[in-house]
PDB file of C-alpha atoms in Angstrom:
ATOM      1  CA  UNK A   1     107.803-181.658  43.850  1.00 78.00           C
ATOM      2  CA  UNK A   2     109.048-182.364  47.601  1.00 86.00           C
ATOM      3  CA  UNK A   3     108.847-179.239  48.682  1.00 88.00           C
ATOM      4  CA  UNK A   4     105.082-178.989  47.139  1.00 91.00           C
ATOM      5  CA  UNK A   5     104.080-182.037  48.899  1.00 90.00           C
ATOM      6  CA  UNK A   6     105.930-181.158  52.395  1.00 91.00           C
ATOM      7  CA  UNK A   7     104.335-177.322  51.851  1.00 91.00           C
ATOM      8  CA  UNK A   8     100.809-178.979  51.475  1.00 92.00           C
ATOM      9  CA  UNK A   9     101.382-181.054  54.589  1.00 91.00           C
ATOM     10  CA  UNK A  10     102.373-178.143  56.493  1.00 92.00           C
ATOM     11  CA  UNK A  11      99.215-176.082  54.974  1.00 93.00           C
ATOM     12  CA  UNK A  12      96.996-179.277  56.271  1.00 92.00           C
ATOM     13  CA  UNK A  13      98.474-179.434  59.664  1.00 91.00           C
ATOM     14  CA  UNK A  14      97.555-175.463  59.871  1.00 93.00           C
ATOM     15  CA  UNK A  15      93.967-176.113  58.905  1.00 93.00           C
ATOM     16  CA  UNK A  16      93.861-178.412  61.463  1.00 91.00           C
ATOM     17  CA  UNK A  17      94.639-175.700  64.097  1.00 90.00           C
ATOM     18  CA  UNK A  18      92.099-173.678  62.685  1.00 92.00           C
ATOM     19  CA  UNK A  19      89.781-176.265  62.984  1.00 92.00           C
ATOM     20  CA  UNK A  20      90.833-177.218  66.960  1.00 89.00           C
ATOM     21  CA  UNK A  21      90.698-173.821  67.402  1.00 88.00           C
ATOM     22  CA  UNK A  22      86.877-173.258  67.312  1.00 89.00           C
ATOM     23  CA  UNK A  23      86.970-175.235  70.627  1.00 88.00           C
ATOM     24  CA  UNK A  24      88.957-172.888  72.498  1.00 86.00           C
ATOM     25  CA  UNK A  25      87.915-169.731  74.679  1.00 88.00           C
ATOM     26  CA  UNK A  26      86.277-166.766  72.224  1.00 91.00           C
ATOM     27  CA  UNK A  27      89.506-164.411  73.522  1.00 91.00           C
ATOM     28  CA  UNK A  28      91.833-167.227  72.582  1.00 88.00           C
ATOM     29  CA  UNK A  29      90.349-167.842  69.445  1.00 89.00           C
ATOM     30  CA  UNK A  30      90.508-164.170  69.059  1.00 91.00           C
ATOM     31  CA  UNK A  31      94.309-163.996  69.538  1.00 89.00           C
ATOM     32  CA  UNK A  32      95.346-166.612  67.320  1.00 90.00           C
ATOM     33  CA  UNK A  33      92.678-166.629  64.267  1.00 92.00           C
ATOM     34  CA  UNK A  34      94.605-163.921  62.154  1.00 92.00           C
ATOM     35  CA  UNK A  35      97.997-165.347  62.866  1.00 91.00           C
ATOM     36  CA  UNK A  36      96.819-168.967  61.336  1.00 93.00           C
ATOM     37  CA  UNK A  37      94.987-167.358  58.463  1.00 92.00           C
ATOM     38  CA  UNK A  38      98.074-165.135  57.842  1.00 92.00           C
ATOM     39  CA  UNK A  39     100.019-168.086  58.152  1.00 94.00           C
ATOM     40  CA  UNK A  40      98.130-169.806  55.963  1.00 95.00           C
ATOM     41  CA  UNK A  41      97.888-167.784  53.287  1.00 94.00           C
ATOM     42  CA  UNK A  42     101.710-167.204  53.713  1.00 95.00           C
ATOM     43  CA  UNK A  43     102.278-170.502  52.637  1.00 95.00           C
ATOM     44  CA  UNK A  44      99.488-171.290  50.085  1.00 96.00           C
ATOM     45  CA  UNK A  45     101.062-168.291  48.005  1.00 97.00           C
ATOM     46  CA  UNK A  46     104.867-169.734  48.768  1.00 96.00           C
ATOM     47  CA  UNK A  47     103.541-172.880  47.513  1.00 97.00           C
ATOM     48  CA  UNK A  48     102.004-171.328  44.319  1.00 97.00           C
ATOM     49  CA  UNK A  49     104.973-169.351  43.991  1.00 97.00           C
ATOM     50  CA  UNK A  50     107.597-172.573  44.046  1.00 96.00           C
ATOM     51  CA  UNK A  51     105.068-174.277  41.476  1.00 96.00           C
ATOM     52  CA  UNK A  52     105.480-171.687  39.222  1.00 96.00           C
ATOM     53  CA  UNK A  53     108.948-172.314  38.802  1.00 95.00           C
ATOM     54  CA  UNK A  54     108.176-176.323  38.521  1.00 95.00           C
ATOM     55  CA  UNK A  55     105.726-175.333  35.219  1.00 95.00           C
ATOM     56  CA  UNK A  56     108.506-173.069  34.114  1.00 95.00           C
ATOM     57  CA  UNK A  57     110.777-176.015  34.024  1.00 95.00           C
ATOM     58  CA  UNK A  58     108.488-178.069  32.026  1.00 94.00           C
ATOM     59  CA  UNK A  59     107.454-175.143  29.430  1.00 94.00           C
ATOM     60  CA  UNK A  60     103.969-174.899  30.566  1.00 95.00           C
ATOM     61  CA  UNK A  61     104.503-170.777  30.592  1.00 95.00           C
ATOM     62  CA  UNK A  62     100.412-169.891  30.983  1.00 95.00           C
ATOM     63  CA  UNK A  63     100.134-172.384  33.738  1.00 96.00           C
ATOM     64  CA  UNK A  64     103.223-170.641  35.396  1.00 96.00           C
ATOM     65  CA  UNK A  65     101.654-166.911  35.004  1.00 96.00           C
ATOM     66  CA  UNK A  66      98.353-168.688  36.547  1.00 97.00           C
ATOM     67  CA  UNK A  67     100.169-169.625  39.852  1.00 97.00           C
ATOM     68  CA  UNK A  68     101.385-166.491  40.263  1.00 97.00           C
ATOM     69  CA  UNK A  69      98.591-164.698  39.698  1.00 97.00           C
ATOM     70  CA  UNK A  70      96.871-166.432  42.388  1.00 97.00           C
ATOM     71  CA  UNK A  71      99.718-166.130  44.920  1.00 97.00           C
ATOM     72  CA  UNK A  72      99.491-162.476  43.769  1.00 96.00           C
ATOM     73  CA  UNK A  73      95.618-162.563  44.926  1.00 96.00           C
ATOM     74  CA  UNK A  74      96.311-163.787  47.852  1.00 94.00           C
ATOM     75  CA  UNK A  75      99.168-161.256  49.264  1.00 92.00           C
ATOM     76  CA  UNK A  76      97.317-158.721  47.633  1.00 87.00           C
ATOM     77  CA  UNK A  77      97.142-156.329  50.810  1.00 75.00           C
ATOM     78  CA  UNK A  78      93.536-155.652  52.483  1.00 66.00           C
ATOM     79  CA  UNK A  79      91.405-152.969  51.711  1.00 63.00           C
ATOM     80  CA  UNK A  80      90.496-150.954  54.426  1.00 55.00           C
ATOM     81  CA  UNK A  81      88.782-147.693  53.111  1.00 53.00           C
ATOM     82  CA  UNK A  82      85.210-149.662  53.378  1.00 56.00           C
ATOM     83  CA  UNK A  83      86.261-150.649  57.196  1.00 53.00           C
ATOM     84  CA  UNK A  84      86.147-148.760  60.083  1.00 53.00           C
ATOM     85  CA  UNK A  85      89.475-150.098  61.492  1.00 54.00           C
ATOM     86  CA  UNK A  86      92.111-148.313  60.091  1.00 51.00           C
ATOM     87  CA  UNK A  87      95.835-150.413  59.836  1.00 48.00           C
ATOM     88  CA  UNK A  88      98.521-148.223  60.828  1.00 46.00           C
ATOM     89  CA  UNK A  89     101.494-150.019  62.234  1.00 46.00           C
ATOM     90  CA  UNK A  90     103.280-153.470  61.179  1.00 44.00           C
ATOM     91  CA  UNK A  91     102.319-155.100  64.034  1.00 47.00           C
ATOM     92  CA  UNK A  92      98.178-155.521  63.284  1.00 66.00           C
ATOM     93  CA  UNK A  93      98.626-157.173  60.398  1.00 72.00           C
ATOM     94  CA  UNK A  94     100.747-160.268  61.093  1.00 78.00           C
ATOM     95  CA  UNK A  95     103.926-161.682  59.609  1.00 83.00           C
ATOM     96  CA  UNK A  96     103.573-158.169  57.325  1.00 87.00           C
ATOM     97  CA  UNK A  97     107.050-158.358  56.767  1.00 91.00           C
ATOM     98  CA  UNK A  98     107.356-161.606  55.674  1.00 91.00           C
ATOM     99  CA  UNK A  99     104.440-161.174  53.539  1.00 93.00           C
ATOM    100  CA  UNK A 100     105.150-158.551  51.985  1.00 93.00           C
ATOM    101  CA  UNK A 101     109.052-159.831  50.953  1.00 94.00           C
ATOM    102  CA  UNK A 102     107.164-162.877  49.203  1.00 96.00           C
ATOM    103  CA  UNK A 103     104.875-160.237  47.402  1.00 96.00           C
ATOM    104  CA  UNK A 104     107.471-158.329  45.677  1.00 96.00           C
ATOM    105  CA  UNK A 105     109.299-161.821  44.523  1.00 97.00           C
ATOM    106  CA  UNK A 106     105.826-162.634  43.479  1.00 97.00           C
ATOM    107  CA  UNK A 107     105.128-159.542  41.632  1.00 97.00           C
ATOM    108  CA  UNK A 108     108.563-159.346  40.058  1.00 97.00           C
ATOM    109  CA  UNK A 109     108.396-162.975  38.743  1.00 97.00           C
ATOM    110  CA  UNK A 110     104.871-162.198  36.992  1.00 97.00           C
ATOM    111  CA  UNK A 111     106.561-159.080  35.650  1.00 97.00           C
ATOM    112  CA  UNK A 112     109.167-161.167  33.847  1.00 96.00           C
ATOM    113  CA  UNK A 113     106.628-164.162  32.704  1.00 96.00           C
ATOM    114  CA  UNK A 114     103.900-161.912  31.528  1.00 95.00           C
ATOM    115  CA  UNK A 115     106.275-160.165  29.716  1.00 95.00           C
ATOM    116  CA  UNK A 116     107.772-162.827  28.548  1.00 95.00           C
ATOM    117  CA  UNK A 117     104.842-164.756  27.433  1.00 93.00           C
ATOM    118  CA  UNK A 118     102.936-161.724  25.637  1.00 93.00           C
ATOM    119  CA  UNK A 119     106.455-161.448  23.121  1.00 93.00           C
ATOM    120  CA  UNK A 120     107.697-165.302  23.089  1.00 92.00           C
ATOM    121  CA  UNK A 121     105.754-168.055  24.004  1.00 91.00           C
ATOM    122  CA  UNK A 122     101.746-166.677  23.209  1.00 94.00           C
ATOM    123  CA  UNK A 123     100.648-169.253  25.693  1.00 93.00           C
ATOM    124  CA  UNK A 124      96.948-169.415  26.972  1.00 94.00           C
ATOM    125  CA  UNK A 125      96.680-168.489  30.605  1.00 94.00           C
ATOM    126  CA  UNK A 126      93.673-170.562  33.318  1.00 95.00           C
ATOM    127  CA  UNK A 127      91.883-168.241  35.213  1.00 94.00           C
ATOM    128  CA  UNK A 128      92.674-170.616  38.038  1.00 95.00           C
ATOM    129  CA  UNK A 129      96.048-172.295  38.634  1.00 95.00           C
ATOM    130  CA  UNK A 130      95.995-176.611  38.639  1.00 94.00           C
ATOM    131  CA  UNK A 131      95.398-178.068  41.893  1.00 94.00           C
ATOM    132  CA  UNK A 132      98.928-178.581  43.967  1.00 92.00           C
ATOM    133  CA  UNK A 133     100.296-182.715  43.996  1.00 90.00           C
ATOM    134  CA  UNK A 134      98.768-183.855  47.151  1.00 90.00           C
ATOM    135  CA  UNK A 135     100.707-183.656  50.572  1.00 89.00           C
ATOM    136  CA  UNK A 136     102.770-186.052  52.618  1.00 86.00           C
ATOM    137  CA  UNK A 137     100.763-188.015  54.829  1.00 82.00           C
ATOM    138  CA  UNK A 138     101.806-187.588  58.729  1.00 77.00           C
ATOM    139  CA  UNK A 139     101.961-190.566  60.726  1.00 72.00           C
ATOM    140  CA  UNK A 140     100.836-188.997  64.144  1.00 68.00           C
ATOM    141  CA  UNK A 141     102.590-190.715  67.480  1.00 60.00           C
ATOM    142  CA  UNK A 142     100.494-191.313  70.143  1.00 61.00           C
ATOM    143  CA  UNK A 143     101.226-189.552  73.093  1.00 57.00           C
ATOM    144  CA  UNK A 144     102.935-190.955  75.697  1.00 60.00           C
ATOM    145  CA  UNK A 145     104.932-190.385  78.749  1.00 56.00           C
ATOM    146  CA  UNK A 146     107.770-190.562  77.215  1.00 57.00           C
ATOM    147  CA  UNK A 147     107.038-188.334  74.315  1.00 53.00           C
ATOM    148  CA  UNK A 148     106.432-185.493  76.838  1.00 52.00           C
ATOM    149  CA  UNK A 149     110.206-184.793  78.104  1.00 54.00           C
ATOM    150  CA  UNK A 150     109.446-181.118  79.643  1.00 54.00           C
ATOM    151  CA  UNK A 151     107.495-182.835  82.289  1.00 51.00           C
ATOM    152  CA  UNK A 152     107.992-185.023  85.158  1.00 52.00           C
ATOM    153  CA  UNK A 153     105.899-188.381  84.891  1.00 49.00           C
ATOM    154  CA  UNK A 154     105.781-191.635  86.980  1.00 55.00           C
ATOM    155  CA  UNK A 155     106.511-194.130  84.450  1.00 53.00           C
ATOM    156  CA  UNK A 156     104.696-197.769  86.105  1.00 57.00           C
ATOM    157  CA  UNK A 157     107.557-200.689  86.572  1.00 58.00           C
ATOM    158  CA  UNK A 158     106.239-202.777  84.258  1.00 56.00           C
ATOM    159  CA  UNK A 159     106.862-199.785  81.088  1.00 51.00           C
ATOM    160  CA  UNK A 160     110.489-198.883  82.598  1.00 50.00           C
ATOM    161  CA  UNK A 161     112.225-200.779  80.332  1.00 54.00           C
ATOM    162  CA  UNK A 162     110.786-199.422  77.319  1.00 52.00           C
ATOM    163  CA  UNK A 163     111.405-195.752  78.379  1.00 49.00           C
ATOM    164  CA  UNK A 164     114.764-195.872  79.718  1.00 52.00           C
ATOM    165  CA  UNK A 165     115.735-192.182  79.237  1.00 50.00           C
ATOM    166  CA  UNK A 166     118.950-191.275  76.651  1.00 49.00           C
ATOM    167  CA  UNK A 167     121.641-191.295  78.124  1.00 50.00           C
ATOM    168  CA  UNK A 168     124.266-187.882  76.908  1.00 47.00           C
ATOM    169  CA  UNK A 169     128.005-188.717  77.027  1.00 50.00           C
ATOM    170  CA  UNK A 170     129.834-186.233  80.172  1.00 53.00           C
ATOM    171  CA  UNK A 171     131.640-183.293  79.125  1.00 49.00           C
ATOM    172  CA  UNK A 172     134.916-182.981  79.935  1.00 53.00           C
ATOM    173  CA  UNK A 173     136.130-180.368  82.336  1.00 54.00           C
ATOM    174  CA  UNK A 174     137.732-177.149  80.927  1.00 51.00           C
ATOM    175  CA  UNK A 175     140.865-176.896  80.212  1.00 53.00           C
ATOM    176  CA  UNK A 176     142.932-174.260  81.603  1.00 53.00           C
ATOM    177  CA  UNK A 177     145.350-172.018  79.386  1.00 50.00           C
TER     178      UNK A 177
END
């Protein structure tokens, strides 16, 4: 269930980047569009994929084919022969790799269940899976000067104390041999 909830935060915090995104330059926008989709999908079907396993678990077999189904839908792979872009190289589509490693752990699983369920368990199967447990909550910091380390800031006197910087213990000098 912890992973469910911490994979729905991460799918929020994604769609939030889509969102932020539309306020960006058109080329930008451009660049990293399919990469957050991808990414997005990428996890929605991990997601459905690990809740599978969680109905498993509790014997709620049509439920489980119903996930993976849907993560099934969603790395099904694009069809191009109505488009005039063709796909030829790993590279277009992205995270292809990773993608497509989920997708055959995905297809294999539904093998085994559907299997499984048409000769044992006879269970009914949704069309669409249950909706995921909701995610974690993030508790966003604000940002402050001394949350951004990679730059040099002019904290004011009166602040000083409450950023004093971490101090890391001193290495000791090699030894020689």
């Amino acid at each position: 269930l912890a992973i469910l909830k911490s994979g729905g935060t991460v799918l929020n915090e994604l769609n939030n980047c889509q969102k932020k995104l539309m306020k960006l330059d058109t080329c930008v926008q451009n660049f990293f569009r399919p990469h957050i989709q991808s990414l997005i999908q990428y996890f929605t079907a991990y997601l459905f994929y690990t809740a599978s396993f969680d109905q498993k678990k509790k014997l709620e077999y049509g439920k489980s084919i119903s996930y993976l189904r849907a993560a099934s839908r969603l790395l099904a792979p694009p069809d191009f022969s109505k488009s005039k872009k063709k796909i030829s190289t790993n590279e277009e589509i992205p995270f292809k790799i990773e993608r497509d490693s989920l997708n055959d752990r995905i297809q294999a699983a539904l093998k085994v269940e559907e299997k499984d369920n048409s000769q044992i368990y006879f269970k009914s199967v949704p069309e669409q899976p249950p909706n995921l447990p909701p995610a974690y909550q993030l508790q966003m910091l604000d940002p402050t000067a001394a949350l951004l380390f990679f730059f040099s800031v002019d904290i004011p006197d009166d602040s000083k104390e409450r950023y004093k910087p971490i101090q890391t213990p001193k290495s000791e000098p090699a030894r020689q041999l």
